[in-house]
């Protein structure tokens, strides 16, 4: 059985990815790591600072790791507050992993890119796989540079690295940490606990989003795809659901009729306006049969069912 290391296992995507990979490959075959301790004890967890290449190398050797999922990053909104640190962290952890893969310590690497690689001159509707990319956020610049680096390492050093451009990811287990699309998760928590939400994006800001089960499916599917079928060597567009804060609120109101939303856009509005509204993922469909499953209605229902249990508010839901 292969051995897997997740870097950033306590994060929003890392948490769900960890449980899915462990179900598939067994507890002890999937090592979790992060810079912070997890909330619950995990005997296969270790503290790992991915900017420290020697520490990562030691971990790979000690646990005889084959595959790495590099899920750690400083997200878009947080990165704007600490630009040089975000650039340093996001690039160093990727280049460390690529170097270690080049040296033969990693057989296969997953590294996520983002819709943040696009910018104000990118066509915003059905954004193509190959198009103008002029990101104007630190996070987006680091992801675009990362995309160039992974393709470079593949071409020059035959490193097997796979990547998708995640849209905003919605999930109930773990909160996202400092992104522009975080409103689409916060809104559910506030709807259930307070009955109202103040959105930091305007009512009509349409962004590409995806429900977590689809994001995990895409991640594992591209890692398991036949290498020869992958025509794209930077990062694949993947699409899920595109909606606005107003449309999301409207769907939540179907289950929580008393819920209301107000809008107070902040600096994240400018970031959102530089990103696509919807994504053309036909290349991913063609090469590795990617298709999302959850639409807006199914996602909202599932989120509310899970979170209402967590907050003991099941009785409030109109089902
Ligand atoms: N959800 C991410 C962010 O907002 C996009 O990759 O930063």
XYZ file of N, CA and C in Angstrom, residues 36-210:
525
model
N 0.183 23.513 13.135
C -0.499 23.553 14.436
C -1.053 22.177 14.783
N -1.178 21.916 16.078
C -1.778 20.658 16.534
C -3.225 20.560 16.047
N -3.700 19.357 15.752
C -5.119 19.217 15.378
C -6.009 19.350 16.609
N -7.310 19.543 16.376
C -8.236 19.721 17.503
C -8.443 18.428 18.267
N -8.404 17.306 17.560
C -8.550 16.032 18.261
C -7.276 15.213 18.058
N -6.957 14.376 19.046
C -5.707 13.614 18.994
C -5.681 12.683 17.784
N -4.528 12.617 17.145
C -4.361 11.769 15.957
C -2.975 11.151 16.059
N -2.936 9.826 16.181
C -1.610 9.200 16.395
C -0.745 9.207 15.138
N -1.348 9.552 13.998
C -0.559 9.634 12.767
C -0.397 11.083 12.311
N -0.314 11.969 13.298
C -0.135 13.393 12.999
C 1.245 13.849 13.448
N 1.843 14.770 12.690
C 3.080 15.394 13.174
C 3.108 16.875 12.823
N 3.769 17.622 13.681
C 3.976 19.050 13.415
C 5.052 19.156 12.345
N 4.752 19.883 11.281
C 5.733 20.023 10.212
C 5.635 21.427 9.612
N 6.755 22.114 9.585
C 6.829 23.418 8.928
C 7.359 23.178 7.516
N 6.471 23.303 6.544
C 6.826 22.932 5.165
C 7.809 23.904 4.525
N 8.071 25.039 5.188
C 9.101 25.941 4.642
C 10.501 25.420 4.994
N 10.564 24.437 5.891
C 11.847 23.856 6.305
C 12.105 22.578 5.480
N 12.918 22.733 4.429
C 13.070 21.618 3.484
C 13.655 20.376 4.139
N 14.604 20.571 5.070
C 15.221 19.402 5.702
C 14.217 18.660 6.573
N 13.353 19.410 7.243
C 12.329 18.756 8.075
C 11.381 17.939 7.194
N 11.033 18.488 6.045
C 10.148 17.747 5.131
C 10.878 16.498 4.624
N 12.152 16.668 4.262
C 12.932 15.523 3.762
C 12.969 14.401 4.804
N 13.224 14.765 6.061
C 13.298 13.761 7.133
C 11.971 13.011 7.275
N 10.879 13.763 7.197
C 9.554 13.143 7.307
C 9.330 12.153 6.160
N 9.710 12.566 4.955
C 9.513 11.690 3.789
C 10.299 10.395 3.951
N 11.508 10.530 4.496
C 12.361 9.343 4.676
C 11.796 8.460 5.788
N 11.515 9.101 6.916
C 11.087 8.347 8.093
C 9.813 7.528 7.832
N 8.855 8.137 7.121
C 7.576 7.450 6.904
C 7.486 6.779 5.539
N 8.607 6.762 4.810
C 8.649 6.128 3.476
C 7.490 6.593 2.587
N 7.370 7.901 2.478
C 6.238 8.506 1.768
C 6.402 8.354 0.248
N 5.290 8.043 -0.413
C 5.267 8.002 -1.879
C 4.650 9.275 -2.467
N 3.500 9.665 -1.877
C 2.758 10.793 -2.457
C 2.544 11.898 -1.433
N 2.587 13.142 -1.913
C 2.363 14.285 -1.031
C 1.228 15.149 -1.579
N 0.326 15.541 -0.679
C -0.700 16.536 -0.994
C -0.312 17.811 -0.248
N 0.033 18.839 -1.011
C 0.568 20.062 -0.408
C -0.552 21.094 -0.258
N -1.309 20.998 0.840
C -2.517 21.802 0.980
C -2.308 23.099 1.767
N -1.100 23.351 2.231
C -0.850 24.560 3.021
C -0.705 25.770 2.105
N -1.250 26.900 2.511
C -1.067 28.158 1.761
C -1.641 29.305 2.572
N -1.160 30.498 2.284
C -1.798 31.699 2.841
C -2.764 32.194 1.771
N -4.062 32.238 2.106
C -5.100 32.539 1.115
C -5.182 34.033 0.762
N -6.071 34.312 -0.195
C -6.062 35.621 -0.864
C -6.211 36.832 0.058
N -7.207 36.818 0.934
C -7.456 38.012 1.750
C -6.345 38.191 2.787
N -5.937 37.110 3.422
C -4.836 37.193 4.387
C -3.540 37.632 3.724
N -3.275 37.123 2.530
C -2.011 37.436 1.844
C -1.884 38.926 1.557
N -3.014 39.602 1.305
C -2.952 41.043 1.018
C -2.440 41.836 2.223
N -2.583 41.258 3.419
C -2.152 41.977 4.628
C -0.672 41.759 4.902
N -0.109 40.664 4.391
C 1.303 40.346 4.627
C 1.938 39.862 3.302
N 2.033 40.791 2.317
C 2.392 40.365 0.959
C 3.706 39.584 0.864
N 4.772 40.089 1.458
C 6.063 39.420 1.258
C 6.115 38.088 1.992
N 5.511 38.055 3.167
C 5.490 36.796 3.904
C 4.671 35.747 3.145
N 3.527 36.178 2.607
C 2.670 35.248 1.865
C 3.408 34.709 0.638
N 4.077 35.600 -0.081
C 4.866 35.172 -1.244
C 5.925 34.165 -0.799
N 6.640 34.499 0.270
C 7.714 33.631 0.775
C 7.152 32.248 1.145
N 6.098 32.231 1.931
C 5.548 30.947 2.392
C 5.008 30.137 1.210
N 4.159 30.769 0.401
C 3.512 30.014 -0.687
C 4.537 29.470 -1.683
N 5.570 30.257 -1.986
C 6.561 29.791 -2.962
C 7.536 28.794 -2.346
N 7.986 29.052 -1.119
C 8.999 28.189 -0.511
C 8.479 26.770 -0.323
N 7.241 26.644 0.156
C 6.746 25.282 0.391
C 6.596 24.519 -0.923
N 6.226 25.230 -1.981
C 6.099 24.547 -3.272
C 7.483 24.169 -3.816
N 8.403 25.129 -3.801
C 9.735 24.843 -4.368
C 10.453 23.766 -3.553
N 10.252 23.754 -2.238
C 10.822 22.672 -1.423
C 10.297 21.318 -1.884
N 8.991 21.233 -2.071
C 8.396 19.956 -2.480
C 8.886 19.565 -3.872
N 8.969 20.535 -4.777
C 9.421 20.222 -6.138
C 10.873 19.738 -6.127
N 11.707 20.377 -5.326
C 13.105 19.947 -5.230
C 13.196 18.520 -4.678
N 12.388 18.246 -3.639
C 12.421 16.911 -3.039
C 11.878 15.860 -4.002
N 10.917 16.251 -4.820
C 10.403 15.330 -5.846
C 11.484 15.087 -6.893
N 12.174 16.136 -7.267
C 13.256 16.018 -8.249
C 14.351 15.078 -7.736
N 14.598 15.149 -6.433
C 15.625 14.285 -5.836
C 15.119 12.857 -5.596
N 13.861 12.611 -5.901
C 13.335 11.251 -5.811
C 12.650 10.920 -4.489
N 12.452 11.896 -3.615
C 11.807 11.620 -2.323
C 10.285 11.597 -2.421
N 9.739 12.156 -3.488
C 8.280 12.149 -3.679
C 8.011 11.597 -5.078
N 7.137 10.596 -5.158
C 6.860 10.007 -6.485
C 5.779 10.797 -7.213
N 4.813 11.286 -6.427
C 3.713 12.033 -7.039
C 3.288 13.141 -6.084
N 3.076 14.332 -6.656
C 2.768 15.497 -5.825
C 1.465 16.134 -6.282
N 0.593 16.469 -5.302
C -0.576 17.293 -5.617
C -0.356 18.679 -5.048
N -0.556 19.672 -5.897
C -0.432 21.066 -5.451
C -1.616 21.849 -6.014
N -2.410 22.487 -5.155
C -3.578 23.187 -5.661
C -3.261 24.577 -6.180
N -3.837 24.878 -7.338
C -3.858 26.260 -7.782
C -5.264 26.798 -7.510
N -5.623 27.920 -8.095
C -6.847 28.605 -7.694
C -7.372 29.463 -8.842
N -8.666 29.793 -8.767
C -9.233 30.768 -9.703
C -8.562 32.132 -9.542
N -7.799 32.300 -8.456
C -7.088 33.564 -8.221
C -5.971 33.808 -9.233
N -5.629 32.795 -10.046
C -4.589 33.016 -11.070
C -5.108 33.929 -12.181
N -6.438 34.117 -12.243
C -6.995 34.977 -13.286
C -7.046 36.418 -12.785
N -7.212 37.327 -13.722
C -7.190 38.739 -13.327
C -8.179 39.576 -14.110
N -8.073 40.897 -13.975
C -9.077 41.789 -14.557
C -9.230 41.682 -16.081
N -8.198 41.227 -16.787
C -8.328 41.147 -18.248
C -8.703 39.746 -18.740
N -8.877 38.827 -17.807
C -9.307 37.467 -18.158
C -10.789 37.506 -18.539
N -11.199 36.815 -19.593
C -12.646 36.709 -19.859
C -13.342 36.104 -18.639
N -14.378 36.759 -18.132
C -14.914 36.379 -16.815
C -15.991 35.315 -16.872
N -16.584 35.141 -18.015
C -17.660 34.150 -18.102
C -17.164 32.936 -18.868
N -17.336 31.766 -18.269
C -16.789 30.539 -18.863
C -15.311 30.674 -19.159
N -14.567 31.135 -18.206
C -13.133 31.367 -18.366
C -12.446 30.129 -18.932
N -11.770 30.287 -20.083
C -11.155 29.117 -20.713
C -9.945 28.593 -19.936
N -9.560 27.371 -20.270
C -8.367 26.761 -19.668
C -7.125 27.621 -19.958
N -6.998 27.993 -21.227
C -5.826 28.786 -21.610
C -6.312 30.166 -22.032
N -5.862 31.174 -21.304
C -6.402 32.518 -21.522
C -5.454 33.565 -20.924
N -5.878 34.814 -20.972
C -5.087 35.885 -20.346
C -5.086 35.679 -18.830
N -3.924 35.788 -18.217
C -3.832 35.670 -16.758
C -3.023 36.851 -16.243
N -3.702 37.766 -15.564
C -2.987 38.915 -15.000
C -3.449 39.147 -13.560
N -3.198 38.167 -12.671
C -3.674 38.296 -11.289
C -3.103 39.546 -10.629
N -3.931 40.181 -9.805
C -3.421 41.381 -9.121
C -3.481 41.238 -7.603
N -3.535 39.986 -7.127
C -3.398 39.761 -5.690
C -2.091 38.988 -5.457
N -1.553 39.121 -4.263
C -0.316 38.404 -3.929
C -0.537 36.892 -4.045
N -1.690 36.460 -3.540
C -2.034 35.038 -3.601
C -2.095 34.559 -5.055
N -2.781 35.328 -5.891
C -2.922 34.960 -7.303
C -1.577 34.950 -8.016
N -0.745 35.917 -7.700
C 0.590 35.971 -8.321
C 1.387 34.735 -7.901
N 1.274 34.363 -6.625
C 2.045 33.194 -6.158
C 1.503 31.904 -6.795
N 0.194 31.820 -6.996
C -0.367 30.611 -7.624
C 0.013 30.551 -9.104
N 0.009 31.695 -9.782
C 0.383 31.675 -11.199
C 1.863 31.306 -11.350
N 2.702 31.896 -10.502
C 4.129 31.537 -10.537
C 4.283 30.046 -10.249
N 3.515 29.554 -9.276
C 3.562 28.132 -8.936
C 3.196 27.256 -10.128
N 2.184 27.685 -10.859
C 1.785 26.915 -12.053
C 2.924 26.831 -13.057
N 3.645 27.947 -13.228
C 4.783 27.922 -14.160
C 5.876 26.984 -13.643
N 6.104 27.023 -12.323
C 7.158 26.175 -11.752
C 6.825 24.685 -11.872
N 5.567 24.324 -11.637
C 5.284 22.878 -11.683
C 5.449 22.357 -13.106
N 5.063 23.188 -14.071
C 5.240 22.750 -15.463
C 6.740 22.644 -15.794
N 7.504 23.588 -15.263
C 8.956 23.588 -15.495
C 9.604 22.325 -14.922
N 9.223 21.993 -13.697
C 9.811 20.798 -13.062
C 9.379 19.523 -13.771
N 8.218 19.517 -14.328
C 7.794 18.334 -15.060
C 8.624 18.192 -16.333
N 8.757 19.320 -17.041
C 9.462 19.277 -18.311
C 10.949 18.981 -18.155
N 11.570 19.621 -17.173
C 13.031 19.506 -17.057
C 13.487 18.359 -16.181
N 12.684 17.997 -15.174
C 13.149 16.996 -14.206
C 12.189 15.811 -14.088
N 11.188 15.775 -14.970
C 10.263 14.648 -15.003
C 9.533 14.424 -13.669
N 9.244 15.495 -12.987
C 8.517 15.396 -11.717
C 7.034 15.195 -12.021
N 6.403 14.229 -11.354
C 4.977 13.981 -11.566
C 4.177 14.826 -10.570
N 3.707 15.965 -11.049
C 2.948 16.868 -10.175
C 1.626 17.191 -10.846
N 0.572 17.159 -10.058
C -0.782 17.340 -10.598
C -1.493 18.469 -9.871
N -2.360 19.152 -10.601
C -2.932 20.351 -10.014
C -4.286 20.702 -10.612
N -5.157 21.245 -9.777
C -6.417 21.833 -10.244
C -6.519 23.254 -9.706
N -7.274 24.078 -10.422
C -7.546 25.451 -9.954
C -8.856 25.406 -9.174
N -8.742 25.337 -7.846
C -9.957 25.292 -7.033
C -10.718 26.602 -7.142
N -12.037 26.500 -7.245
C -12.873 27.690 -7.010
C -13.027 27.874 -5.498
N -13.910 28.749 -5.047
C -14.175 28.857 -3.618
C -14.770 27.554 -3.128
N -14.259 27.033 -2.008
C -14.720 25.729 -1.533
C -15.631 25.905 -0.316
N -16.779 25.239 -0.378
C -17.773 25.344 0.701
C -17.824 24.015 1.450
N -17.723 24.093 2.771
C -17.742 22.868 3.571
C -18.192 23.185 4.986
N -18.586 22.145 5.724
C -19.093 22.384 7.076
C -18.125 21.943 8.163
N -17.148 21.090 7.854
C -16.281 20.544 8.913
C -15.317 21.585 9.477
N -14.599 22.249 8.586
C -13.562 23.201 9.017
C -13.766 24.511 8.277
N -13.585 25.623 8.993
C -13.744 26.928 8.362
C -12.566 27.225 7.440
N -12.812 27.960 6.355
C -11.696 28.387 5.515
C -10.892 29.463 6.256
N -9.682 29.676 5.835
C -8.832 30.619 6.579
C -8.371 31.799 5.754
N -9.201 32.828 5.673
C -8.725 34.090 5.109
C -8.800 34.225 3.606
N -9.841 33.642 3.005
C -10.020 33.797 1.562
C -11.123 34.786 1.223
N -11.263 35.058 -0.064
C -12.267 35.997 -0.557
C -13.622 35.320 -0.687
N -13.594 34.002 -0.819
C -14.846 33.265 -0.990
C -15.402 32.758 0.353
N -14.754 33.130 1.450
C -15.163 32.635 2.781
C -16.605 32.994 3.153
N -17.123 34.062 2.551
C -18.489 34.479 2.912
C -19.475 33.320 2.726
N -19.198 32.498 1.686
C -20.144 31.438 1.325
C -20.156 30.297 2.344
N -19.216 30.323 3.285
C -19.233 29.367 4.401
C -19.755 30.065 5.658
N -19.223 31.253 5.931
C -19.643 32.027 7.124
C -21.152 32.207 7.170
N -21.741 32.436 6.011
C -23.169 32.740 5.936
C -24.016 31.628 6.581
N -23.596 30.378 6.414
C -24.363 29.258 6.979
C -24.293 29.260 8.502
N -23.086 29.508 9.021
C -22.907 29.520 10.482
C -23.746 30.647 11.092
N -23.654 31.834 10.483
C -24.404 32.966 11.025
C -25.913 32.783 10.851
N -26.294 32.203 9.729
C -27.735 31.993 9.491
C -28.320 31.137 10.607
N -27.587 30.097 11.004
C -28.104 29.183 12.026
C -27.972 29.744 13.438
N -26.876 30.459 13.712
C -26.642 30.888 15.092
C -27.211 32.283 15.382
N -27.279 33.154 14.336
C -27.738 34.526 14.589
C -28.994 34.900 13.805
N -29.249 34.174 12.732
C -30.429 34.508 11.919
C -30.174 35.615 10.913
N -28.970 36.166 10.926
C -28.644 37.179 9.911
C -27.157 37.127 9.591
N -26.805 37.703 8.448
C -25.402 37.706 8.028
C -25.087 39.003 7.301
N -23.917 39.553 7.610
C -23.444 40.727 6.883
C -22.359 40.272 5.923
N -22.648 40.385 4.639
C -21.726 39.881 3.622
C -20.671 40.931 3.285
N -19.427 40.481 3.195
C -18.352 41.417 2.808
C -18.218 41.536 1.289
N -19.084 40.788 0.564
C -19.179 40.971 -0.885
C -20.570 41.495 -1.217
N -20.661 42.253 -2.279
C -21.929 42.817 -2.730
C -22.918 41.743 -3.169
N -24.193 42.115 -3.155
C -25.273 41.173 -3.472
C -25.077 40.439 -4.796
N -24.538 41.138 -5.798
C -24.505 40.555 -7.149
C -23.136 40.069 -7.586
N -22.260 39.807 -6.636
C -20.910 39.360 -6.993
C -20.912 37.861 -7.261
N -20.866 37.520 -8.540
C -20.925 36.095 -8.907
C -19.518 35.513 -8.944
N -19.327 34.394 -8.232
C -18.014 33.731 -8.201
C -18.182 32.222 -8.395
N -17.149 31.587 -8.938
C -17.193 30.129 -9.058
C -16.940 29.476 -7.700
N -17.773 28.524 -7.346
C -17.689 27.834 -6.051
C -17.844 26.329 -6.267
N -17.573 25.586 -5.199
C -17.718 24.132 -5.302
C -17.961 23.554 -3.913
